[in-house]
PDB file of C-alpha atoms in Angstrom:
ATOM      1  CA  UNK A   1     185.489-131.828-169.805  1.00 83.00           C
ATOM      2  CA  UNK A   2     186.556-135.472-169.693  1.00 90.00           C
ATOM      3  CA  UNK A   3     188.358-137.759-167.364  1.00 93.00           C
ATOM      4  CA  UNK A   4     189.958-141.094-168.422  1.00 94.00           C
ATOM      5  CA  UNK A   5     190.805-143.620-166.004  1.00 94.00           C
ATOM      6  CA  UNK A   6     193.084-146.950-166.854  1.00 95.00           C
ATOM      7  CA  UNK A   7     193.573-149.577-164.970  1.00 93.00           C
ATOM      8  CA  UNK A   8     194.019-153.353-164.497  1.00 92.00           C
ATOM      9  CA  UNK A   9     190.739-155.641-163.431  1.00 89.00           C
ATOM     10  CA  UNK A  10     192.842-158.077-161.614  1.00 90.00           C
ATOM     11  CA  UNK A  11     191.783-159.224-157.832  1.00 91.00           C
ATOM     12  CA  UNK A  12     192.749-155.973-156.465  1.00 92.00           C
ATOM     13  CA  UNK A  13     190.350-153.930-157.911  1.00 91.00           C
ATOM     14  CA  UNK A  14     187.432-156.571-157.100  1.00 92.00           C
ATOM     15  CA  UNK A  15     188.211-156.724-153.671  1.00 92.00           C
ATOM     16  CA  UNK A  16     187.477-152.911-154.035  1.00 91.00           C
ATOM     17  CA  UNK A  17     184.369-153.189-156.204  1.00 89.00           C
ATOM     18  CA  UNK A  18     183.306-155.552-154.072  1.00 90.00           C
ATOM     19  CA  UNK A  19     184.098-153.715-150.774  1.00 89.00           C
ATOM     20  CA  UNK A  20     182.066-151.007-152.800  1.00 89.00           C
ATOM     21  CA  UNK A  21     179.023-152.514-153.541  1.00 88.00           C
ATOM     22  CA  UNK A  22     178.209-153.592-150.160  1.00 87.00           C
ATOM     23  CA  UNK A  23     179.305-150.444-148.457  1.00 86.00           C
ATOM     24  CA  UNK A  24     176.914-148.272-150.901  1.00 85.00           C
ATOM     25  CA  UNK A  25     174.209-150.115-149.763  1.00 80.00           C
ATOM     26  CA  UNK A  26     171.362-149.804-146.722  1.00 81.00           C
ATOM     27  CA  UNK A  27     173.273-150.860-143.490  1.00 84.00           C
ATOM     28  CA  UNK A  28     171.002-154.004-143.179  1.00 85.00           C
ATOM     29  CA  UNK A  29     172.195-155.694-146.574  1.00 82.00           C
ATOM     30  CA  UNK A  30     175.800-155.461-145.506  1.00 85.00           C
ATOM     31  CA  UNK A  31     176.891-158.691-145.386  1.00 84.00           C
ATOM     32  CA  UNK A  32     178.475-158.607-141.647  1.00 86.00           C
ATOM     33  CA  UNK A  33     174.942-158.254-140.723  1.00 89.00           C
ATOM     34  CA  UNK A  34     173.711-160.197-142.621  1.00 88.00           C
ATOM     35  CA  UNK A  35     175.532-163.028-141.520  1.00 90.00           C
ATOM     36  CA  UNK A  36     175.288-161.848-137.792  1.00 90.00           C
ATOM     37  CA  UNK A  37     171.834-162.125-137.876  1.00 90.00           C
ATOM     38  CA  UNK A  38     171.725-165.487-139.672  1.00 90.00           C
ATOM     39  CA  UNK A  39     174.750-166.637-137.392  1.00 90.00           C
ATOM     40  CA  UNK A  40     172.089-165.037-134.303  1.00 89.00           C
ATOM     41  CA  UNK A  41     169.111-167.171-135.130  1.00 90.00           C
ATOM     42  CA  UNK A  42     171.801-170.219-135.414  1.00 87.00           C
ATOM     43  CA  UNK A  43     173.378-169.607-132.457  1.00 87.00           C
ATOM     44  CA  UNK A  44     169.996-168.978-130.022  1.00 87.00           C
ATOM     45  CA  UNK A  45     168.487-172.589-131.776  1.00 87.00           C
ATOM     46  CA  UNK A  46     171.545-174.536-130.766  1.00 82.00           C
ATOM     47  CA  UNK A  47     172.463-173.190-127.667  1.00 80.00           C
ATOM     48  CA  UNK A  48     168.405-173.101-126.497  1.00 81.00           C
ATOM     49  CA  UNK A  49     168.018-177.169-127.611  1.00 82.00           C
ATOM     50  CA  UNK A  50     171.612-177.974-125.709  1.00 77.00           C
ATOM     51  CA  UNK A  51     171.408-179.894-122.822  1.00 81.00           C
ATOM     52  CA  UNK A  52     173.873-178.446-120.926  1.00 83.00           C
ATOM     53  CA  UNK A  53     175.248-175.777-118.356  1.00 84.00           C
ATOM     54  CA  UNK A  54     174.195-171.996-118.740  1.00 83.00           C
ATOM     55  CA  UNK A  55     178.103-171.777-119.101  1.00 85.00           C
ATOM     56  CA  UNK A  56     178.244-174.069-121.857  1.00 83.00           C
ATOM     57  CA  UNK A  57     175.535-172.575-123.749  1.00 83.00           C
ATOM     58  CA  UNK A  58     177.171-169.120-124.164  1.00 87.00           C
ATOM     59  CA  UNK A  59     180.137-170.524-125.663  1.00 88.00           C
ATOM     60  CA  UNK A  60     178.599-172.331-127.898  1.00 86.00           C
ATOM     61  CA  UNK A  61     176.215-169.090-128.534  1.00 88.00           C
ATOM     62  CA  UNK A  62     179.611-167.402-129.432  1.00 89.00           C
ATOM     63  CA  UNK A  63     181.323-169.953-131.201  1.00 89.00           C
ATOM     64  CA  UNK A  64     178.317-170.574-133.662  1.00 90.00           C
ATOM     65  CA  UNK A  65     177.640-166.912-134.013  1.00 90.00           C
ATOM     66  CA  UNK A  66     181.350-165.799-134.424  1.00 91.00           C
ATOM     67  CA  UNK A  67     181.957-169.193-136.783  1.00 90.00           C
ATOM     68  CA  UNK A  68     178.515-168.112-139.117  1.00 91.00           C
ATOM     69  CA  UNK A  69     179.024-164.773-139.233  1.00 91.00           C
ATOM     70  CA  UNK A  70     182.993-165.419-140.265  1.00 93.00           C
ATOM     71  CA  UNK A  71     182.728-168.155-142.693  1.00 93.00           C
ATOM     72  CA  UNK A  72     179.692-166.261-144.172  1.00 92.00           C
ATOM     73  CA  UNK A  73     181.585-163.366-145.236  1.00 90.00           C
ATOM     74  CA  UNK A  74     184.790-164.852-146.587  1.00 93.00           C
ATOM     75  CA  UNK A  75     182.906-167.670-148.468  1.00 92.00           C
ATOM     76  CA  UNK A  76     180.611-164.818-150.347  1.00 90.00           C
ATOM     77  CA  UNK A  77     183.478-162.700-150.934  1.00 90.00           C
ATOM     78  CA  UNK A  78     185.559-165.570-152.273  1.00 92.00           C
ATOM     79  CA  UNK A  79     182.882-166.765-154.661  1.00 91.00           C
ATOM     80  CA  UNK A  80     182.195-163.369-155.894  1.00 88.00           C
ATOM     81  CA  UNK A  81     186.140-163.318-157.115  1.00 90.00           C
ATOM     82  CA  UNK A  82     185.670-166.787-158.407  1.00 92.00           C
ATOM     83  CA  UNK A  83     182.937-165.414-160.310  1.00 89.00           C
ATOM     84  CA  UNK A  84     184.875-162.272-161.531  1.00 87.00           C
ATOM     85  CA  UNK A  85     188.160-164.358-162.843  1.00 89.00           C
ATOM     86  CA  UNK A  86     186.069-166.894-165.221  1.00 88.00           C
ATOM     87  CA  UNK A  87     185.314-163.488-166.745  1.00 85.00           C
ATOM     88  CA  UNK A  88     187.330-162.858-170.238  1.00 81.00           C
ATOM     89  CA  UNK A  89     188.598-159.293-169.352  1.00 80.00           C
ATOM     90  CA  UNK A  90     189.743-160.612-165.930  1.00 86.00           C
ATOM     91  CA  UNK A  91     193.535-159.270-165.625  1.00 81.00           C
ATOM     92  CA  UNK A  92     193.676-157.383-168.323  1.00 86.00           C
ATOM     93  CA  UNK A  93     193.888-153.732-168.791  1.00 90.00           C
ATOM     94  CA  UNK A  94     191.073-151.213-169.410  1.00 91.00           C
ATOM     95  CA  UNK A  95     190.470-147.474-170.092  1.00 93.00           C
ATOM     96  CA  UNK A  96     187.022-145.562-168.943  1.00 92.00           C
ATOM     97  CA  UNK A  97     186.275-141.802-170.541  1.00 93.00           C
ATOM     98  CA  UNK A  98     183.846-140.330-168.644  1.00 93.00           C
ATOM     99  CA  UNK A  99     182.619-137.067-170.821  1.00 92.00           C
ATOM    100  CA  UNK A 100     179.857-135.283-170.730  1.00 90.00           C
ATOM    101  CA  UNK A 101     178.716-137.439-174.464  1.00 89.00           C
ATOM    102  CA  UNK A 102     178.779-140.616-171.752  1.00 89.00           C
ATOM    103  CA  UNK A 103     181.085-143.224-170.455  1.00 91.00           C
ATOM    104  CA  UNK A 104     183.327-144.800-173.172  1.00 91.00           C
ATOM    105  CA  UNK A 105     184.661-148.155-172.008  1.00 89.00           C
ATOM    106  CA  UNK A 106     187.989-149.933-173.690  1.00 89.00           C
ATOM    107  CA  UNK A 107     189.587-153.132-172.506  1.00 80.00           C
ATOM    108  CA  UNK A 108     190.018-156.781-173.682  1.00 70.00           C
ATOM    109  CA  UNK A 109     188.995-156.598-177.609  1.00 74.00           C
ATOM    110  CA  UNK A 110     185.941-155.187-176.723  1.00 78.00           C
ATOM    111  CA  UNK A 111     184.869-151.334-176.579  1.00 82.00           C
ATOM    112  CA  UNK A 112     181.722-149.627-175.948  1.00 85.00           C
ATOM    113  CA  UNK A 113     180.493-145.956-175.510  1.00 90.00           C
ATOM    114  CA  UNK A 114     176.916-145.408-172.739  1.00 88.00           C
ATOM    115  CA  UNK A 115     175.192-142.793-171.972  1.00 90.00           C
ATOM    116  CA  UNK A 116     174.877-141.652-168.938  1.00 90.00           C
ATOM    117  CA  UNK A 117     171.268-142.376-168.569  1.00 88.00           C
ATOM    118  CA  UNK A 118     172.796-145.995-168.749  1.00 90.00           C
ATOM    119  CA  UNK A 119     174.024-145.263-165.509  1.00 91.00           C
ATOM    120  CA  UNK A 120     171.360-143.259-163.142  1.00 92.00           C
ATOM    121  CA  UNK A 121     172.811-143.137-160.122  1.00 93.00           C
ATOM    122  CA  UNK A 122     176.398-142.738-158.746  1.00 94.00           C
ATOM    123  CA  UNK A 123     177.659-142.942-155.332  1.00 95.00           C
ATOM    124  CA  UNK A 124     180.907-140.740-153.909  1.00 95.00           C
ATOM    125  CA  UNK A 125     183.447-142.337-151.842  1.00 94.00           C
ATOM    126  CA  UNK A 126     186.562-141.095-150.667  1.00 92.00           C
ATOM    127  CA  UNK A 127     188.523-142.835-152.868  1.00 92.00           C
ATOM    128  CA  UNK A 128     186.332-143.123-156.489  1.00 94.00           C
ATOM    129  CA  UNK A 129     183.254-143.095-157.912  1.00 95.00           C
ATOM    130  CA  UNK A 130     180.553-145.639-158.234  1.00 94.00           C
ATOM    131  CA  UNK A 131     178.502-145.660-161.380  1.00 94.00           C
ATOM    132  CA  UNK A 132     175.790-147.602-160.941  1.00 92.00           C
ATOM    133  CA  UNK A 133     173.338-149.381-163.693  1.00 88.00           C
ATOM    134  CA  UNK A 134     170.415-152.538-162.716  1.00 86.00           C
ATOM    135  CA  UNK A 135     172.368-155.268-162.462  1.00 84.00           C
ATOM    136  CA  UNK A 136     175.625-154.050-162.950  1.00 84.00           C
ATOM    137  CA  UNK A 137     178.356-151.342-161.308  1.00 88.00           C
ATOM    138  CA  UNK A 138     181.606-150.028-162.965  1.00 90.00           C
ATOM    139  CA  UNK A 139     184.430-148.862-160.070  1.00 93.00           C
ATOM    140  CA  UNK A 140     186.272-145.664-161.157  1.00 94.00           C
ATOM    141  CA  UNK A 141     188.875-145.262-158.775  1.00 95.00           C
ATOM    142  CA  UNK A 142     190.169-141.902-158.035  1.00 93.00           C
ATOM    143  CA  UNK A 143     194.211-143.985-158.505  1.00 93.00           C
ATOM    144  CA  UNK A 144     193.594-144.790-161.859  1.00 93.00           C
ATOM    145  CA  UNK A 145     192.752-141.367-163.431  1.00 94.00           C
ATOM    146  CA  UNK A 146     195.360-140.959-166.217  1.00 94.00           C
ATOM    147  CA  UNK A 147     194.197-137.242-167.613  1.00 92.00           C
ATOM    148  CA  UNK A 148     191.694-134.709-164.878  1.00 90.00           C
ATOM    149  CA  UNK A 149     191.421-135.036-161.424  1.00 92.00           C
ATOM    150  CA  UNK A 150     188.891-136.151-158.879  1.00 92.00           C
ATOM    151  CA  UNK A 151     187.114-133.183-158.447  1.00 93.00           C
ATOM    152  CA  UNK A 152     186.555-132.747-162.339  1.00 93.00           C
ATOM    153  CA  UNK A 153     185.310-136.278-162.201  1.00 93.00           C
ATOM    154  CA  UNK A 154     182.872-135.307-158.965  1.00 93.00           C
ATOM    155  CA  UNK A 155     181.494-132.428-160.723  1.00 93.00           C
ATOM    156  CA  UNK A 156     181.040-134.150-164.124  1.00 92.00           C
ATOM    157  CA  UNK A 157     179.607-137.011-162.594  1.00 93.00           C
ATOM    158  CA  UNK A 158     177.205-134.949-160.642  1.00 93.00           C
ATOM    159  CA  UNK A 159     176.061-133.010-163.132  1.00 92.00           C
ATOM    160  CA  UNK A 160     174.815-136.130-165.208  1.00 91.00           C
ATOM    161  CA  UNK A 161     173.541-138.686-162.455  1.00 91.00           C
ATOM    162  CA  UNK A 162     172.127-138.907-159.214  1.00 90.00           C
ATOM    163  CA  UNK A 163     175.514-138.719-157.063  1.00 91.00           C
ATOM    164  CA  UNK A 164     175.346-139.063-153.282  1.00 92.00           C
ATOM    165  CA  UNK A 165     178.755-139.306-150.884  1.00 92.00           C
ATOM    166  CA  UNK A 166     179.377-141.890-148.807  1.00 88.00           C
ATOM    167  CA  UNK A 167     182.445-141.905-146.100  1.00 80.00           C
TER     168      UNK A 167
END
């Protein structure tokens, strides 16, 4: 069995790998929390040292919080995609065979062929399939299969890594 995929790595798909990554993930490392809890202990140190009205001191509570938390997310998220288009294979076009020999890789004058104990673990969304490696992830998205379906690409990948679904 084998599934190819082609797409385009242009900002699209790494708002989706990016989306991804953190939604994978324990609920605690998401980055809205994350930045809610930074933008928490923030907010509580300004609003207890302000010398001012009980009023006063919950907006500025929520305005610090809600300003944190905000600018937090879209400044991570934007320097993330900063960091994916100084990459050399950034807009162009690539092709992913996933087989049961591996995952063969073809885009921007480079190609490469893993196997799939390259990639251990692999997480199910409704959408595509995250293969996931240390320090790296590769985003096969159920749109961009060219040849096979979703399923086949379920069942393949399950059969080779550790696959759990996330909705």
């Amino acid at each position: 069995m084998q599934v190819r995929y082609q797409y385009r790595c242009d900002v699209e798909y790494f708002r989706a790998v990016i989306d991804r990554q953190y939604r994978q993930g324990p609920w605690l490392f998401r980055l809205p929390v994350q930045f809610g809890v930074i933008g928490l202990a923030c907010a509580t140190a300004f609003a207890a040292s302000a010398d001012t009205s009980m009023a006063s001191r919950a907006v500025l509570f929520v305005m610090i919080l809600g300003l944190v938390a905000a600018v937090g997310v879209w400044a991570t998220k934007q320097s993330l995609m900063m960091k994916f288009r100084r990459k050399p294979g950034f807009g162009a076009a690539v092709a992913v065979s996933i087989s049961d020999a591996g995952v063969e890789v073809d885009g921007n004058q480079s190609w490469s062929k893993l196997e799939w104990s390259t990639y251990p673990a692999a997480v199910r969304f409704n959408d595509g399939i995250l293969l996931k490696r240390p320090r790296s992830i590769r985003w096969l998205p159920d749109s961009a299969i060219v040849d096979g379906s979703a399923a086949e690409a379920t069942e393949l990948v399950a059969s080779k890594t550790c696959l759990r679904h996330v909705r």
